[in-house]
Tab-separated table of C-alpha atoms in Angstrom:
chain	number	residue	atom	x	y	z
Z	1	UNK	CA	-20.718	10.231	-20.447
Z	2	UNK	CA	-23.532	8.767	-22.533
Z	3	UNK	CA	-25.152	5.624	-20.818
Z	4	UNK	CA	-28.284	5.649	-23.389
Z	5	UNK	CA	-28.983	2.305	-24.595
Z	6	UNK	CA	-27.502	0.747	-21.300
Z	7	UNK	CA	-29.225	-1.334	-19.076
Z	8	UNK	CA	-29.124	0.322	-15.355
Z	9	UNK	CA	-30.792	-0.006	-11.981
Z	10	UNK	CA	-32.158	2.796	-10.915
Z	11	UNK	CA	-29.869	2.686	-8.002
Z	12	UNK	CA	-26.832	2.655	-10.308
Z	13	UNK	CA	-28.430	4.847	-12.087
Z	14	UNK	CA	-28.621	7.391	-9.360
Z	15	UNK	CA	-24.845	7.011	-8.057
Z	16	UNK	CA	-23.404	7.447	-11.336
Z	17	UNK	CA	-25.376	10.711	-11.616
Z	18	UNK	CA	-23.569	11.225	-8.296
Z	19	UNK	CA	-20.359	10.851	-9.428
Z	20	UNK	CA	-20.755	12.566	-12.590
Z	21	UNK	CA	-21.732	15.836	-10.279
Z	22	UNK	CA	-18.520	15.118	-8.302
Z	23	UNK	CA	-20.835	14.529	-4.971
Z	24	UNK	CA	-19.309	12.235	-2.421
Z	25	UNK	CA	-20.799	8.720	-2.472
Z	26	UNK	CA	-22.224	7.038	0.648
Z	27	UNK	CA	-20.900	3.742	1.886
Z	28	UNK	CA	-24.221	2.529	0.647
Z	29	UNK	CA	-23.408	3.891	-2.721
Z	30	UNK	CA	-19.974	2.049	-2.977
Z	31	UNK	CA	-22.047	-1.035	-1.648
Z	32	UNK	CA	-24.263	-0.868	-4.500
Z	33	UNK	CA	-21.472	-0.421	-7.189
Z	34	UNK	CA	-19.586	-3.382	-6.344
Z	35	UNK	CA	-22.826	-5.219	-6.632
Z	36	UNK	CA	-25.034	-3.597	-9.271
Z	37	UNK	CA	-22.488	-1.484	-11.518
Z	38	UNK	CA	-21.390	-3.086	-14.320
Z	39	UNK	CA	-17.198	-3.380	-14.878
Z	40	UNK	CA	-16.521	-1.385	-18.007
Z	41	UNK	CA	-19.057	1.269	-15.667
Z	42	UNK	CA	-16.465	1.136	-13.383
Z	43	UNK	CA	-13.630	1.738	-14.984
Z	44	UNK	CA	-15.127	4.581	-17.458
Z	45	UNK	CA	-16.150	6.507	-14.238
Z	46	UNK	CA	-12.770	5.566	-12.402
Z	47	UNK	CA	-10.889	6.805	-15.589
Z	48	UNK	CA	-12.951	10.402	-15.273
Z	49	UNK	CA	-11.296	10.763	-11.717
Z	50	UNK	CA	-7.997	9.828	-12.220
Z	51	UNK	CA	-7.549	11.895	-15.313
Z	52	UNK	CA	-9.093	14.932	-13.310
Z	53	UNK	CA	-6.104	14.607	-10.786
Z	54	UNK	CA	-3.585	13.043	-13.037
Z	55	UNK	CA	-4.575	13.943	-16.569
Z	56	UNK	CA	-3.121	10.834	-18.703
Z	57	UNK	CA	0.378	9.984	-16.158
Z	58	UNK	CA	1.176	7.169	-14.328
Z	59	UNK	CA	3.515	7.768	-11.859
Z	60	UNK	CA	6.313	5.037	-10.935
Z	61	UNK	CA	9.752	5.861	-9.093
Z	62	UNK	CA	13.096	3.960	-8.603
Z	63	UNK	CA	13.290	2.334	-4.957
Z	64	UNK	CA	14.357	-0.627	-3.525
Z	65	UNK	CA	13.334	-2.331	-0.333
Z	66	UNK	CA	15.269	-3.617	2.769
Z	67	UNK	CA	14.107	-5.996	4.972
Z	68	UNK	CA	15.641	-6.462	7.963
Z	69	UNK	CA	14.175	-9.430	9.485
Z	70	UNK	CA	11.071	-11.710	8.965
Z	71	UNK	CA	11.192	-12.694	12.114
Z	72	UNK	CA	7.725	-10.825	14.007
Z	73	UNK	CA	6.304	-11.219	17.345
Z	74	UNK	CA	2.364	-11.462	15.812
Z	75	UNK	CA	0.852	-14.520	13.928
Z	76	UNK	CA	-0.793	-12.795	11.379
Z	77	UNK	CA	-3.011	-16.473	9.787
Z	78	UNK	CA	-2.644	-14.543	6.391
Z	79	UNK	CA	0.906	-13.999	6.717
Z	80	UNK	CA	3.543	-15.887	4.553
Z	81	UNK	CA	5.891	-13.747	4.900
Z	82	UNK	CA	6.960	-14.249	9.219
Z	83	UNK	CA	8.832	-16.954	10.367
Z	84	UNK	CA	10.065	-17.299	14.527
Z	85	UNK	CA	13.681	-17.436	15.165
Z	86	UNK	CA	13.769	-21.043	14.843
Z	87	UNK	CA	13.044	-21.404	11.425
Z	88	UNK	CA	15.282	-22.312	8.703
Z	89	UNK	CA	13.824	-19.371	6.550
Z	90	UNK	CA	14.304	-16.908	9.459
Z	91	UNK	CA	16.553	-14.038	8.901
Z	92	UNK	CA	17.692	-11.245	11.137
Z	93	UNK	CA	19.900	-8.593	9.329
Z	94	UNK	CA	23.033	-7.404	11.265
Z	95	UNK	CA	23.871	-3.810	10.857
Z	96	UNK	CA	26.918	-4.991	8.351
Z	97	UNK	CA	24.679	-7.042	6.223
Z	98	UNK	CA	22.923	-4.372	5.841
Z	99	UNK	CA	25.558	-1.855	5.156
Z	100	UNK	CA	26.346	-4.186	2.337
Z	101	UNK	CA	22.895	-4.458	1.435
Z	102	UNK	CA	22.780	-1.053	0.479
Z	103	UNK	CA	25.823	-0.763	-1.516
Z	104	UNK	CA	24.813	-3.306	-3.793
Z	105	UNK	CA	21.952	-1.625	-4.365
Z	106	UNK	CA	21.705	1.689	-3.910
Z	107	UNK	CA	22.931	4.809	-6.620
Z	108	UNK	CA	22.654	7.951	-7.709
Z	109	UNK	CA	19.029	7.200	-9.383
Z	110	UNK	CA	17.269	5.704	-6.634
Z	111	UNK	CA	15.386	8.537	-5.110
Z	112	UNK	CA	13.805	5.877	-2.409
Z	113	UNK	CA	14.834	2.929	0.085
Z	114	UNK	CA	11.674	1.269	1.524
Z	115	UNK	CA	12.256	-0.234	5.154
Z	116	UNK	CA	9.991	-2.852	6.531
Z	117	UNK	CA	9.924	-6.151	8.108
Z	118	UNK	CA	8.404	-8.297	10.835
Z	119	UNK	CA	8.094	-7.015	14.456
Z	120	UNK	CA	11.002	-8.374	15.778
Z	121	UNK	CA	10.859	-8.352	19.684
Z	122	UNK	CA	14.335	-8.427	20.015
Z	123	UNK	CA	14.752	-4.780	18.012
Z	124	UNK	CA	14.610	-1.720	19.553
Z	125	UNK	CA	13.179	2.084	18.772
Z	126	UNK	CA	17.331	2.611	18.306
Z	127	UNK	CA	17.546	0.086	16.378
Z	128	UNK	CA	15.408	1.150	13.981
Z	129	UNK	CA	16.947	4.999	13.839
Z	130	UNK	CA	20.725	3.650	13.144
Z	131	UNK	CA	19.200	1.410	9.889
Z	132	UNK	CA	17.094	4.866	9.259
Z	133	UNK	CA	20.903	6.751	9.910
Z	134	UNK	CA	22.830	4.030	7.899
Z	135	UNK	CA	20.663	4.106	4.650
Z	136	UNK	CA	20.826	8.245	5.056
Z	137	UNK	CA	24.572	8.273	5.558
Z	138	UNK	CA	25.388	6.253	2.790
Z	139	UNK	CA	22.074	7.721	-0.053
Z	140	UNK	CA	21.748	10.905	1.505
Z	141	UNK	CA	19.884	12.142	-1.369
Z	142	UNK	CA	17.223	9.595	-0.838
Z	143	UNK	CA	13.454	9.604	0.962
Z	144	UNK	CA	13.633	6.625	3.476
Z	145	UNK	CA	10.245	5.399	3.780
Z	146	UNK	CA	10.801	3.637	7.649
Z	147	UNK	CA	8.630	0.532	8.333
Z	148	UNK	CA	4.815	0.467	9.047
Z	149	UNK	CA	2.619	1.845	11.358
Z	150	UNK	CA	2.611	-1.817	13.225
Z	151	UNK	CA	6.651	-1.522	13.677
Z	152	UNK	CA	6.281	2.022	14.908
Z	153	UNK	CA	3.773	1.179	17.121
Z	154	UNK	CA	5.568	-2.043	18.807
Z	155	UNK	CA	8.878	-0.121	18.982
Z	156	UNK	CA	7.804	3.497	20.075
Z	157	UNK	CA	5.419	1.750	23.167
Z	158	UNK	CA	8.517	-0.354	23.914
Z	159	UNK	CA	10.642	2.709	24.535
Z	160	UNK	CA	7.843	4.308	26.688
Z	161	UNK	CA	7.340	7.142	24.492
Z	162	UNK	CA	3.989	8.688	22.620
Z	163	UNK	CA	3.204	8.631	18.952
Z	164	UNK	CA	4.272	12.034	18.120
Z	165	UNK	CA	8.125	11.574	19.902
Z	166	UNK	CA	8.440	8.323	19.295
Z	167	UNK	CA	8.439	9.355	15.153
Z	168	UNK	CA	10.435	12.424	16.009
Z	169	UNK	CA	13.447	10.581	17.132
Z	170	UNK	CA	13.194	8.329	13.889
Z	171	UNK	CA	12.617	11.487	11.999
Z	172	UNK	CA	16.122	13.036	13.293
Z	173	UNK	CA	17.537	10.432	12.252
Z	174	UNK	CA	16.842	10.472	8.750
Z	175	UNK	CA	13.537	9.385	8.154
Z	176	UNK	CA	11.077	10.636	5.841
Z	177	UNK	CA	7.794	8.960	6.009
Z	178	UNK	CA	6.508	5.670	6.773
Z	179	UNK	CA	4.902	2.663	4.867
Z	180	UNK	CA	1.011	2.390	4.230
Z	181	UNK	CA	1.336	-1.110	5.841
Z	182	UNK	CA	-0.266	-2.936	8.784
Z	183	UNK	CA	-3.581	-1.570	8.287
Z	184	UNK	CA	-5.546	-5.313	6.841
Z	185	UNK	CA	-9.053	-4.763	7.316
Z	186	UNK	CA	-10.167	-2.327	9.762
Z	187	UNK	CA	-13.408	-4.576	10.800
Z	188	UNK	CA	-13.114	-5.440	14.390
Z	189	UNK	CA	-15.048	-8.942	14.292
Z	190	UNK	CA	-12.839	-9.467	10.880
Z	191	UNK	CA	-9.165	-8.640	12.896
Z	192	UNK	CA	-9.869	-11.034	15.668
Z	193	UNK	CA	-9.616	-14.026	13.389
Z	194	UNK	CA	-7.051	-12.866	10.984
Z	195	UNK	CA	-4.793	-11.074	13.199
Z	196	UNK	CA	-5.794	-11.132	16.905
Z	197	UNK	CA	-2.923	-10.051	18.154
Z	198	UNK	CA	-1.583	-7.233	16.156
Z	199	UNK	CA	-2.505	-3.518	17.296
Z	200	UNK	CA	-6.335	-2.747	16.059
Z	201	UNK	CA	-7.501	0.218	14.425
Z	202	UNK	CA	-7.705	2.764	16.559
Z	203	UNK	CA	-4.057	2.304	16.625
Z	204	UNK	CA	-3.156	2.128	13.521
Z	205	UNK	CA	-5.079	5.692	12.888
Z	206	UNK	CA	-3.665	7.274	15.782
Z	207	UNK	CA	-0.055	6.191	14.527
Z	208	UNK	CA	-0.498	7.542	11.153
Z	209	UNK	CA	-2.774	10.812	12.658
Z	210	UNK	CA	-0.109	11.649	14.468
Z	211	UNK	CA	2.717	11.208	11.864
Z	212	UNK	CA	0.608	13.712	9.536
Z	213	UNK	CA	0.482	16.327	12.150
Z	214	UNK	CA	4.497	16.548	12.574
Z	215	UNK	CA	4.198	17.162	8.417
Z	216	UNK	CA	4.558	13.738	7.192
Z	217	UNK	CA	3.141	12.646	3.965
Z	218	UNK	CA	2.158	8.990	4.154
Z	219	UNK	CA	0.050	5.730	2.338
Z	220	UNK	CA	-2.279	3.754	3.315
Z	221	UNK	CA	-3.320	0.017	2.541
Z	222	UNK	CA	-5.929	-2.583	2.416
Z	223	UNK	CA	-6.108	-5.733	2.614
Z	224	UNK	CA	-8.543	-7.557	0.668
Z	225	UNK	CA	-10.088	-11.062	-0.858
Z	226	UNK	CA	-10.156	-13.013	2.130
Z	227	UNK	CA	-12.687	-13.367	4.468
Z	228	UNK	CA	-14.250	-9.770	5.238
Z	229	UNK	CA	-17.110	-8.920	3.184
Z	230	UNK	CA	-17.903	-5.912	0.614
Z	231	UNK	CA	-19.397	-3.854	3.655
Z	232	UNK	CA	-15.898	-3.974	5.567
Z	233	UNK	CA	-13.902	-2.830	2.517
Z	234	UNK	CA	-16.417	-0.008	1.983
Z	235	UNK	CA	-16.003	1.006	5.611
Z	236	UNK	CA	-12.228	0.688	5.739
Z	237	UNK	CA	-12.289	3.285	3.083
Z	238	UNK	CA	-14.998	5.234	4.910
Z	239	UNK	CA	-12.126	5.474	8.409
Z	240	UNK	CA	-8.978	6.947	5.650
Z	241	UNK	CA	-11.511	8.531	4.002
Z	242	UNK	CA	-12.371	10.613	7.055
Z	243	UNK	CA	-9.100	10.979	8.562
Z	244	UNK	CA	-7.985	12.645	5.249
Z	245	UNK	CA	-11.018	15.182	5.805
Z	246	UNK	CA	-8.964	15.432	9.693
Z	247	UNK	CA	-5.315	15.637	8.390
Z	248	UNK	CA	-5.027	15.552	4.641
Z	249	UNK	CA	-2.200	13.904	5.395
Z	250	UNK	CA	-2.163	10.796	3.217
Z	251	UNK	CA	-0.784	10.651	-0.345
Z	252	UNK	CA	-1.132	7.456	-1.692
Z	253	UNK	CA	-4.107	4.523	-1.099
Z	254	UNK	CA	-2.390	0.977	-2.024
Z	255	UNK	CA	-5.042	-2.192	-2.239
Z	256	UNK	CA	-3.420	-5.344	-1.282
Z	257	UNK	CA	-4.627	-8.870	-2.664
Z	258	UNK	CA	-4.382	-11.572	-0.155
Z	259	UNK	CA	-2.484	-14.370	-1.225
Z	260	UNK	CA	-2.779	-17.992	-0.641
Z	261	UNK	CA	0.504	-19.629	-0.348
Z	262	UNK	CA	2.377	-20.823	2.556
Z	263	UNK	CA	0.341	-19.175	5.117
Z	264	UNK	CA	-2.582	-20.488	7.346
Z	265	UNK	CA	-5.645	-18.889	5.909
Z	266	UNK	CA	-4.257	-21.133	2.683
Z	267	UNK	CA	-7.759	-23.250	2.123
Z	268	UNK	CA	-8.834	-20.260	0.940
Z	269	UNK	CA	-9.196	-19.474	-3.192
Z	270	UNK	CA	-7.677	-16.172	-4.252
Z	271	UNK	CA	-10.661	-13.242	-5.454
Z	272	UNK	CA	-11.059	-13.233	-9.023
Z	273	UNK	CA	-9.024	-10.345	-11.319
Z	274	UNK	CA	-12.908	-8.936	-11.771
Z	275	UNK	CA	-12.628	-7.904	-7.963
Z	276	UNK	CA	-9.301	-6.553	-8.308
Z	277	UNK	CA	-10.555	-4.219	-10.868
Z	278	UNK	CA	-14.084	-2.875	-9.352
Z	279	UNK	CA	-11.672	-2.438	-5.807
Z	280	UNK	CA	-9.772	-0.298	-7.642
Z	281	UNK	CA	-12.345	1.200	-9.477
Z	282	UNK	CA	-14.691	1.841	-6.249
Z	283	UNK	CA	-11.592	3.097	-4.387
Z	284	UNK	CA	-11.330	5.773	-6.722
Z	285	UNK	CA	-14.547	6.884	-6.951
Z	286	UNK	CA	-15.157	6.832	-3.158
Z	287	UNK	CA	-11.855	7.862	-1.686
Z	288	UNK	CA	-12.045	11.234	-3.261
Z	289	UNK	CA	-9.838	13.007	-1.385
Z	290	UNK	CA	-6.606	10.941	-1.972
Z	291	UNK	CA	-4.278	12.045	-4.331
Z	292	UNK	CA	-3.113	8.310	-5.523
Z	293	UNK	CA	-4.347	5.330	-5.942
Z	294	UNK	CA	-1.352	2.508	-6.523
Z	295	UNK	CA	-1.959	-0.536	-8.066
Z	296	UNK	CA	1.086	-2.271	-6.106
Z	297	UNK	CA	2.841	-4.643	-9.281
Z	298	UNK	CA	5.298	-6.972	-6.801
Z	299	UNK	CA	1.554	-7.831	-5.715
Z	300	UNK	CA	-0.473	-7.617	-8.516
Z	301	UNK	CA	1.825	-9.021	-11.473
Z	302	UNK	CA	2.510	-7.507	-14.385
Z	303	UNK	CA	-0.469	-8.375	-16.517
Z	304	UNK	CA	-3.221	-7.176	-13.359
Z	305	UNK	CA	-1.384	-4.157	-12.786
Z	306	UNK	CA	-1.526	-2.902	-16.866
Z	307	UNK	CA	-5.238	-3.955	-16.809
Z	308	UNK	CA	-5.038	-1.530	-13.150
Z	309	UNK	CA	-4.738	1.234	-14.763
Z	310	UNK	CA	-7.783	1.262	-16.630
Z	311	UNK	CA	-9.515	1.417	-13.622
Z	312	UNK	CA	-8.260	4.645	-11.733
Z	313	UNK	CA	-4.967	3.616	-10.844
Z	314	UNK	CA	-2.093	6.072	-11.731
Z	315	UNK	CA	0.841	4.808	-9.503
Z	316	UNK	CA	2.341	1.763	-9.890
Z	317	UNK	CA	5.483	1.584	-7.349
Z	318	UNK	CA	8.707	1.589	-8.712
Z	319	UNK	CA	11.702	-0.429	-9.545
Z	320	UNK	CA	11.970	-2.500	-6.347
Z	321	UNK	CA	15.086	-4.893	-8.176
Z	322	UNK	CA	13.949	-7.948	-6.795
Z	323	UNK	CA	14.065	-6.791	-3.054
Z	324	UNK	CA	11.506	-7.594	-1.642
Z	325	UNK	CA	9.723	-11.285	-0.355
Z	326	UNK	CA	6.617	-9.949	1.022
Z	327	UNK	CA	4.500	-11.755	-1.944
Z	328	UNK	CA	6.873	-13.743	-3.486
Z	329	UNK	CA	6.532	-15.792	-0.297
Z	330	UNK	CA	3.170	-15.797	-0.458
Z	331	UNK	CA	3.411	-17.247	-4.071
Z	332	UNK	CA	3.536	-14.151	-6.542
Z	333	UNK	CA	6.250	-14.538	-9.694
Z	334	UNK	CA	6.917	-11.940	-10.646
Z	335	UNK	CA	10.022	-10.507	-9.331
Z	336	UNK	CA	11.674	-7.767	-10.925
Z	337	UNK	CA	11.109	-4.935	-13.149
Z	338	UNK	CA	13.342	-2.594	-14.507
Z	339	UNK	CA	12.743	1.254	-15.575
Z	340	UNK	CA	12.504	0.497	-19.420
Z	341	UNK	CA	9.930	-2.415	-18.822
Z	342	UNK	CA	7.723	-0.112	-15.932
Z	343	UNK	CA	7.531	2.354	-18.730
Z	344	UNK	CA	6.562	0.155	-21.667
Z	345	UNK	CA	3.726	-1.293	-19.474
Z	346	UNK	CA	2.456	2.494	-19.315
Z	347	UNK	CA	2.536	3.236	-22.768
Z	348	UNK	CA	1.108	0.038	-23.778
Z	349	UNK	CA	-1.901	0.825	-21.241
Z	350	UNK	CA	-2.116	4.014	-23.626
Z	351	UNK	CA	-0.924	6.537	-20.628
Z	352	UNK	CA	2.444	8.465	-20.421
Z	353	UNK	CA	5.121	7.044	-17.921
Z	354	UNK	CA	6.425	10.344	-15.287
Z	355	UNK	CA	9.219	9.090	-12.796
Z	356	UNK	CA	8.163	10.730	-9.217
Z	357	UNK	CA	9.876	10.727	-5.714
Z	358	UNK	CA	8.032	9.745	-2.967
Z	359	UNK	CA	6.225	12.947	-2.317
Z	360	UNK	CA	5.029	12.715	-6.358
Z	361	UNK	CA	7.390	15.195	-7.191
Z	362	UNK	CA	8.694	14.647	-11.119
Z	363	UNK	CA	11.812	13.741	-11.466
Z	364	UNK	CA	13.912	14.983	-14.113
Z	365	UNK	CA	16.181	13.072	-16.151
């Protein structure tokens, strides 16, 4: 990479050479990039990494999502998505709604059904394995991904069981991984104001530790733009950074964008598209032992999500029809995206489209 004739710190100066010997950054390097480094920097670098793991694909798969209930026992204040039982907007999925749920949208191409919802205190760990059962009975050649570490976590302590059996019994019946979800910001001081009462970190590690050492394969997420500062990102990365090092259990890292409608954290302006791209960017560079990076397009849009991949993404989810309300709720557009226009998006980034499963296995056609 030739940087003569650009203007550099010495301190960016010194983490690029870093990451153009493929040593591990520092959280104080990652500090320093979002703040010094400039953004076409960032994504030449980002681009290096990606294509070292991914030469020039970008991976995207055909889902869809099913979402029980928004009805949730916590009160996440960034939340726009849960609703108590009272509310006209509530909804709580019987097992035959459901059933027809997946009719109407499942076939032979999907190779994945997404399950997650709020933490509804009525459900139970059983629950949860017949919608698991039902989606494998009826798309047995599909990977159920089954609700988020925050859903596990409520259910499997309900039932009285540990980590480890608790994910067993869902994993007899049918499922094959779990979501990246729940995770927000990992900052202590940060959680107690956005989420007080949801499960902290130590949790939320344990949950997914222990799901990687039955064999599972999962994601992780982060949520970002609100009120944590650059430090907490950079340290959030630093806890999945070193848990990979522990399990290498983690395939995929999705950043989320917080989003300002309809929740109560709502006086706050959204980040700017500039600190969507150096996340990304700085994610790739200093998560370097995850596979994936995702640039998550039901959250990004379309237009953020082709500009994504210049800077080290090379997932972008998959099909999704129009199933999910996660961040439409909370104000995003666009809904829906079929195979033809996921794949046009890729090419017009300049990269090659490759349909995976959810283990980023190709898929043949």
């Amino acid at each position: 990479m030739d940087l003569k004739g650009i203007d550099l710190t010495s301190g960016v100066k010194r983490v690029v050479d870093k990451c153009l010997s493929w040593e591990r950054l520092s959280e104080e390097d990652a500090v320093l990039l979002y703040r010094e480094a400039p953004l076409f920097l960032l994504s030449q670098l980002a681009l290096r990494v990606k294509r070292a793991i991914s030469g020039n694909e970008i991976y995207y798969n055909k889902n869809f999502h099913i979402e029980p209930t928004n009805i949730c026992t916590y009160n996440c204040k960034f939340c726009s998505y849960r609703k108590r039982a009272s509310d006209k907007e509530a909804w709580d999925m019987s097992m035959e709604e459901i059933s027809r749920y997946i009719d109407e949208h499942g076939n032979d191409a999907v190779t994945e059904v997404h399950l997650v919802g709020g933490v509804n205190p009525s459900h139970t760990l059983e629950r949860y394995g017949q919608i698991i059962g039902m989606v494998k009975k009826k798309l047995p050649h599909v990977a159920v991904k089954g609700f988020s570490a925050i859903e596990h976590i409520y259910m499997i302590e309900k039932a009285g069981l540990g980590y480890k059996e608790g994910l067993k019994r869902l994993m007899e019946c049918g499922m094959d991984t779990i979501t990246g979800g729940g995770a927000e910001i990992f900052c202590d001081k940060i959680r107690s104001r956005i989420c007080p009462d949801k499960p902290g970190t130590d949790k939320w590690l344990a949950l997914h530790r222990a799901a990687h050492e039955l064999g599972m394969k999962t994601n992780a997420t982060m949520l970002y733009g609100h009120i944590e500062q650059i430090e907490d990102r950079v340290d959030h990365l630093a806890k999945l950074r070193a848990l990979q090092d522990e399990t290498d259990g983690f395939n995929a890292f999705i950043p989320l964008k917080y989003r300002n409608k309809n929740n109560s954290m709502s006086y706050l302006s959204e980040c700017s598209i500039i600190e969507d791209l150096k996340t990304l960017a700085i994610s790739r560079l200093f998560w370097d032992n995850v596979p994936h990076i995702k640039a998550y397009w039901p959250m990004y849009g379309k237009q953020i999500t082709e500009l994504a991949l210049l800077f080290g993404a090379d997932d972008i989810d998959g099909t999704v029809q129009d199933t999910t309300r996660i961040y439409t709720m909370a104000g995003v557009n666009d809904r829906a995206m079929d195979e033809e226009e996921l794949r046009r998006m890729v090419v017009s980034a300049g990269f090659v489209p490759v349909e995976r499963d959810t283990f980023y296995r190709k898929v043949g056609r």
